């Protein structure tokens, strides 16, 4: 297991599109484990491979784990949204790659996702609420899209400048 360095905006690698994996082999499985460890350590509830500089369509999520709750990790390779609800919901989102910045983003409330899990099995799940938001946020990373890209140009610019500043201040 290893902690991976998390890239922060405006690192150009965060704007790149990630490529599909052929299958979840030992290398990808290890990547998922390292990403989970990195995410729990940050701490965060989701992490895409692009955020650790690996341009592969891999992401990990755990919205459950805290001091009281056991870990319930979800590992996905090549995730695809195969259905999204017409109803939208708004969550205040943050991102490990845009430190200490938060903003409301509107997204479909429920989505159905098809992906390859850590055992290289194809799975389909329907998710809603925070988990649906998190899946869509992480999938955006695979397209080189950050949550601030859903905001107005002015707001995005302001948040990225602030994020850069807080990066400089952190030791
Ligand atoms: Ni993010």
PDB file of C-alpha atoms and ligand atoms in Angstrom:
ATOM      1  CA  UNK A   1       0.000   0.000   0.000  1.00  0.00           C
ATOM      2  CA  UNK A   2       1.165   3.491  -0.678  1.00  0.00           C
ATOM      3  CA  UNK A   3      -0.053   7.031  -0.321  1.00  0.00           C
ATOM      4  CA  UNK A   4      -0.097   8.782  -3.690  1.00  0.00           C
ATOM      5  CA  UNK A   5       0.444  12.528  -4.143  1.00  0.00           C
ATOM      6  CA  UNK A   6      -2.804  14.310  -5.079  1.00  0.00           C
ATOM      7  CA  UNK A   7      -2.568  16.828  -7.920  1.00  0.00           C
ATOM      8  CA  UNK A   8      -4.211  20.197  -7.437  1.00  0.00           C
ATOM      9  CA  UNK A   9      -5.501  22.755  -9.954  1.00  0.00           C
ATOM     10  CA  UNK A  10      -4.156  24.177 -12.214  1.00  0.00           C
ATOM     11  CA  UNK A  11      -2.098  21.020 -12.887  1.00  0.00           C
ATOM     12  CA  UNK A  12      -2.653  20.370 -16.635  1.00  0.00           C
ATOM     13  CA  UNK A  13      -3.045  16.614 -16.033  1.00  0.00           C
ATOM     14  CA  UNK A  14      -6.388  17.343 -14.339  1.00  0.00           C
ATOM     15  CA  UNK A  15      -7.710  18.646 -17.679  1.00  0.00           C
ATOM     16  CA  UNK A  16      -6.840  15.476 -19.645  1.00  0.00           C
ATOM     17  CA  UNK A  17      -9.226  12.732 -20.669  1.00  0.00           C
ATOM     18  CA  UNK A  18      -8.505   9.341 -19.081  1.00  0.00           C
ATOM     19  CA  UNK A  19      -8.306   6.141 -21.123  1.00  0.00           C
ATOM     20  CA  UNK A  20     -10.274   2.933 -20.500  1.00  0.00           C
ATOM     21  CA  UNK A  21      -8.523   0.006 -18.845  1.00  0.00           C
ATOM     22  CA  UNK A  22      -8.475  -3.325 -20.661  1.00  0.00           C
ATOM     23  CA  UNK A  23      -9.304  -5.243 -17.511  1.00  0.00           C
ATOM     24  CA  UNK A  24      -8.867  -5.029 -13.775  1.00  0.00           C
ATOM     25  CA  UNK A  25      -5.614  -6.943 -13.379  1.00  0.00           C
ATOM     26  CA  UNK A  26      -3.213  -6.960 -10.418  1.00  0.00           C
ATOM     27  CA  UNK A  27      -1.793  -3.581 -11.406  1.00  0.00           C
ATOM     28  CA  UNK A  28      -5.205  -1.878 -11.508  1.00  0.00           C
ATOM     29  CA  UNK A  29      -6.249  -3.662  -8.313  1.00  0.00           C
ATOM     30  CA  UNK A  30      -3.154  -2.272  -6.592  1.00  0.00           C
ATOM     31  CA  UNK A  31      -3.906   1.190  -7.993  1.00  0.00           C
ATOM     32  CA  UNK A  32      -7.443   0.967  -6.508  1.00  0.00           C
ATOM     33  CA  UNK A  33      -6.014  -0.046  -3.106  1.00  0.00           C
ATOM     34  CA  UNK A  34      -3.485   2.790  -3.134  1.00  0.00           C
ATOM     35  CA  UNK A  35      -6.165   5.264  -4.215  1.00  0.00           C
ATOM     36  CA  UNK A  36      -8.453   4.150  -1.368  1.00  0.00           C
ATOM     37  CA  UNK A  37      -5.651   4.555   1.154  1.00  0.00           C
ATOM     38  CA  UNK A  38      -4.851   8.001  -0.268  1.00  0.00           C
ATOM     39  CA  UNK A  39      -8.530   9.004  -0.197  1.00  0.00           C
ATOM     40  CA  UNK A  40      -9.065   7.884   3.435  1.00  0.00           C
ATOM     41  CA  UNK A  41      -5.880   9.650   4.466  1.00  0.00           C
ATOM     42  CA  UNK A  42      -6.793  12.976   2.770  1.00  0.00           C
ATOM     43  CA  UNK A  43      -9.613  12.582   3.960  1.00  0.00           C
ATOM     44  CA  UNK A  44     -12.045  12.493   1.060  1.00  0.00           C
ATOM     45  CA  UNK A  45     -15.120  10.538  -0.071  1.00  0.00           C
ATOM     46  CA  UNK A  46     -14.023   9.999  -3.676  1.00  0.00           C
ATOM     47  CA  UNK A  47     -10.895   9.983  -5.801  1.00  0.00           C
ATOM     48  CA  UNK A  48     -10.283   9.533  -9.521  1.00  0.00           C
ATOM     49  CA  UNK A  49      -7.019   8.136 -10.904  1.00  0.00           C
ATOM     50  CA  UNK A  50      -6.410  11.372 -12.845  1.00  0.00           C
ATOM     51  CA  UNK A  51      -6.096  13.147  -9.487  1.00  0.00           C
ATOM     52  CA  UNK A  52      -3.007  11.069  -8.714  1.00  0.00           C
ATOM     53  CA  UNK A  53      -1.640  11.589 -12.216  1.00  0.00           C
ATOM     54  CA  UNK A  54      -2.763   8.227 -13.651  1.00  0.00           C
ATOM     55  CA  UNK A  55      -4.869   8.855 -16.769  1.00  0.00           C
ATOM     56  CA  UNK A  56      -6.927   5.654 -16.509  1.00  0.00           C
ATOM     57  CA  UNK A  57     -10.684   5.375 -16.105  1.00  0.00           C
ATOM     58  CA  UNK A  58     -10.539   4.250 -12.488  1.00  0.00           C
ATOM     59  CA  UNK A  59     -12.194   5.751  -9.419  1.00  0.00           C
ATOM     60  CA  UNK A  60     -12.821   4.922  -5.781  1.00  0.00           C
ATOM     61  CA  UNK A  61     -15.609   6.135  -3.509  1.00  0.00           C
ATOM     62  CA  UNK A  62     -16.611   5.676   0.109  1.00  0.00           C
ATOM     63  CA  UNK A  63     -19.261   7.995   1.487  1.00  0.00           C
ATOM     64  CA  UNK A  64     -19.785   5.832   4.599  1.00  0.00           C
ATOM     65  CA  UNK A  65     -16.535   5.590   6.513  1.00  0.00           C
ATOM     66  CA  UNK A  66     -16.042   7.851   9.509  1.00  0.00           C
ATOM     67  CA  UNK A  67     -15.237   7.377  13.193  1.00  0.00           C
ATOM     68  CA  UNK A  68     -18.458   5.430  13.759  1.00  0.00           C
ATOM     69  CA  UNK A  69     -18.976   3.617  10.468  1.00  0.00           C
ATOM     70  CA  UNK A  70     -17.045   0.823   8.812  1.00  0.00           C
ATOM     71  CA  UNK A  71     -15.514   1.362   5.407  1.00  0.00           C
ATOM     72  CA  UNK A  72     -17.776   0.521   2.443  1.00  0.00           C
ATOM     73  CA  UNK A  73     -15.525   1.183  -0.533  1.00  0.00           C
ATOM     74  CA  UNK A  74     -16.699   1.163  -4.132  1.00  0.00           C
ATOM     75  CA  UNK A  75     -14.008   0.655  -6.781  1.00  0.00           C
ATOM     76  CA  UNK A  76     -14.877   1.263 -10.411  1.00  0.00           C
ATOM     77  CA  UNK A  77     -13.068   0.872 -13.696  1.00  0.00           C
ATOM     78  CA  UNK A  78     -14.540   2.154 -16.975  1.00  0.00           C
ATOM     79  CA  UNK A  79     -17.720   3.503 -15.317  1.00  0.00           C
ATOM     80  CA  UNK A  80     -20.571   4.467 -17.651  1.00  0.00           C
ATOM     81  CA  UNK A  81     -23.814   6.193 -16.776  1.00  0.00           C
ATOM     82  CA  UNK A  82     -26.496   4.110 -18.468  1.00  0.00           C
ATOM     83  CA  UNK A  83     -29.442   6.029 -17.055  1.00  0.00           C
ATOM     84  CA  UNK A  84     -29.957   9.334 -15.270  1.00  0.00           C
ATOM     85  CA  UNK A  85     -33.123  10.694 -13.646  1.00  0.00           C
ATOM     86  CA  UNK A  86     -34.791  13.833 -14.963  1.00  0.00           C
ATOM     87  CA  UNK A  87     -34.962  15.092 -11.388  1.00  0.00           C
ATOM     88  CA  UNK A  88     -31.947  17.102 -10.369  1.00  0.00           C
ATOM     89  CA  UNK A  89     -30.480  17.696  -6.957  1.00  0.00           C
ATOM     90  CA  UNK A  90     -28.042  20.231  -5.554  1.00  0.00           C
ATOM     91  CA  UNK A  91     -25.134  19.393  -3.265  1.00  0.00           C
ATOM     92  CA  UNK A  92     -22.346  21.549  -1.980  1.00  0.00           C
ATOM     93  CA  UNK A  93     -19.291  19.897  -3.552  1.00  0.00           C
ATOM     94  CA  UNK A  94     -15.629  20.076  -2.758  1.00  0.00           C
ATOM     95  CA  UNK A  95     -12.655  18.412  -4.389  1.00  0.00           C
ATOM     96  CA  UNK A  96      -9.260  17.230  -3.154  1.00  0.00           C
ATOM     97  CA  UNK A  97      -7.778  18.853  -6.278  1.00  0.00           C
ATOM     98  CA  UNK A  98      -9.335  22.256  -5.501  1.00  0.00           C
ATOM     99  CA  UNK A  99      -8.429  22.487  -1.806  1.00  0.00           C
ATOM    100  CA  UNK A 100     -10.758  24.205   0.631  1.00  0.00           C
ATOM    101  CA  UNK A 101     -13.218  25.441  -2.001  1.00  0.00           C
ATOM    102  CA  UNK A 102     -16.894  24.475  -1.988  1.00  0.00           C
ATOM    103  CA  UNK A 103     -19.825  25.300  -4.249  1.00  0.00           C
ATOM    104  CA  UNK A 104     -23.296  24.048  -5.053  1.00  0.00           C
ATOM    105  CA  UNK A 105     -23.561  21.973  -8.226  1.00  0.00           C
ATOM    106  CA  UNK A 106     -26.802  20.675  -9.746  1.00  0.00           C
ATOM    107  CA  UNK A 107     -26.761  17.109 -11.125  1.00  0.00           C
ATOM    108  CA  UNK A 108     -29.240  14.264 -11.777  1.00  0.00           C
ATOM    109  CA  UNK A 109     -30.551  12.932  -8.458  1.00  0.00           C
ATOM    110  CA  UNK A 110     -30.313   9.251  -9.441  1.00  0.00           C
ATOM    111  CA  UNK A 111     -28.067   7.449 -11.892  1.00  0.00           C
ATOM    112  CA  UNK A 112     -27.516   3.874 -12.980  1.00  0.00           C
ATOM    113  CA  UNK A 113     -23.838   3.045 -13.474  1.00  0.00           C
ATOM    114  CA  UNK A 114     -22.188   0.112 -15.227  1.00  0.00           C
ATOM    115  CA  UNK A 115     -18.559  -0.563 -14.292  1.00  0.00           C
ATOM    116  CA  UNK A 116     -15.916  -3.221 -13.751  1.00  0.00           C
ATOM    117  CA  UNK A 117     -15.267  -3.882 -10.059  1.00  0.00           C
ATOM    118  CA  UNK A 118     -12.029  -4.791  -8.262  1.00  0.00           C
ATOM    119  CA  UNK A 119     -12.633  -8.497  -9.073  1.00  0.00           C
ATOM    120  CA  UNK A 120     -12.904  -7.676 -12.794  1.00  0.00           C
ATOM    121  CA  UNK A 121     -16.667  -8.376 -12.716  1.00  0.00           C
ATOM    122  CA  UNK A 122     -19.096  -6.190 -14.646  1.00  0.00           C
ATOM    123  CA  UNK A 123     -21.631  -4.651 -12.278  1.00  0.00           C
ATOM    124  CA  UNK A 124     -24.588  -2.305 -12.506  1.00  0.00           C
ATOM    125  CA  UNK A 125     -25.857  -0.267  -9.592  1.00  0.00           C
ATOM    126  CA  UNK A 126     -28.452   2.440  -9.140  1.00  0.00           C
ATOM    127  CA  UNK A 127     -27.411   5.187  -6.761  1.00  0.00           C
ATOM    128  CA  UNK A 128     -29.020   8.341  -5.434  1.00  0.00           C
ATOM    129  CA  UNK A 129     -28.357  11.255  -3.100  1.00  0.00           C
ATOM    130  CA  UNK A 130     -24.776  11.999  -2.125  1.00  0.00           C
ATOM    131  CA  UNK A 131     -23.500   8.773  -3.688  1.00  0.00           C
ATOM    132  CA  UNK A 132     -25.008   9.716  -7.070  1.00  0.00           C
ATOM    133  CA  UNK A 133     -23.403  13.159  -6.842  1.00  0.00           C
ATOM    134  CA  UNK A 134     -20.054  11.636  -5.884  1.00  0.00           C
ATOM    135  CA  UNK A 135     -20.109   9.112  -8.757  1.00  0.00           C
ATOM    136  CA  UNK A 136     -20.846  11.913 -11.244  1.00  0.00           C
ATOM    137  CA  UNK A 137     -18.181  14.201  -9.731  1.00  0.00           C
ATOM    138  CA  UNK A 138     -15.538  11.447 -10.004  1.00  0.00           C
ATOM    139  CA  UNK A 139     -16.640  10.519 -13.528  1.00  0.00           C
ATOM    140  CA  UNK A 140     -16.178  14.161 -14.521  1.00  0.00           C
ATOM    141  CA  UNK A 141     -12.518  13.821 -13.516  1.00  0.00           C
ATOM    142  CA  UNK A 142     -12.149  11.050 -16.131  1.00  0.00           C
ATOM    143  CA  UNK A 143     -13.176  13.644 -18.752  1.00  0.00           C
ATOM    144  CA  UNK A 144     -10.815  16.292 -17.413  1.00  0.00           C
ATOM    145  CA  UNK A 145     -13.689  18.212 -15.827  1.00  0.00           C
ATOM    146  CA  UNK A 146     -13.562  19.722 -12.337  1.00  0.00           C
ATOM    147  CA  UNK A 147     -16.664  20.648 -10.303  1.00  0.00           C
ATOM    148  CA  UNK A 148     -15.743  24.326 -10.708  1.00  0.00           C
ATOM    149  CA  UNK A 149     -16.205  23.874 -14.476  1.00  0.00           C
ATOM    150  CA  UNK A 150     -19.955  23.668 -13.738  1.00  0.00           C
ATOM    151  CA  UNK A 151     -19.871  27.212 -12.307  1.00  0.00           C
ATOM    152  CA  UNK A 152     -19.790  30.612 -13.975  1.00  0.00           C
ATOM    153  CA  UNK A 153     -16.431  31.790 -15.359  1.00  0.00           C
ATOM    154  CA  UNK A 154     -16.165  34.479 -12.694  1.00  0.00           C
ATOM    155  CA  UNK A 155     -16.884  32.117  -9.802  1.00  0.00           C
ATOM    156  CA  UNK A 156     -14.576  29.437 -11.231  1.00  0.00           C
ATOM    157  CA  UNK A 157     -11.704  31.903 -11.595  1.00  0.00           C
ATOM    158  CA  UNK A 158     -12.180  33.139  -8.065  1.00  0.00           C
ATOM    159  CA  UNK A 159     -12.232  29.637  -6.571  1.00  0.00           C
ATOM    160  CA  UNK A 160      -9.189  28.468  -8.520  1.00  0.00           C
ATOM    161  CA  UNK A 161      -7.214  31.532  -7.411  1.00  0.00           C
ATOM    162  CA  UNK A 162      -8.165  30.909  -3.796  1.00  0.00           C
ATOM    163  CA  UNK A 163      -7.315  27.215  -4.102  1.00  0.00           C
ATOM    164  CA  UNK A 164      -3.889  28.103  -5.465  1.00  0.00           C
ATOM    165  CA  UNK A 165      -3.319  30.438  -2.576  1.00  0.00           C
ATOM    166  CA  UNK A 166      -4.291  27.871   0.025  1.00  0.00           C
ATOM    167  CA  UNK A 167      -1.950  25.377  -1.664  1.00  0.00           C
ATOM    168  CA  UNK A 168       0.931  27.815  -1.276  1.00  0.00           C
ATOM    169  CA  UNK A 169       0.089  28.355   2.373  1.00  0.00           C
ATOM    170  CA  UNK A 170      -0.079  24.659   3.248  1.00  0.00           C
ATOM    171  CA  UNK A 171       3.161  23.115   4.440  1.00  0.00           C
TER     172      UNK A 171
HETATM  173 NI1  LIG B   1     -12.817  15.907  -7.224  1.00  0.00          NI
END
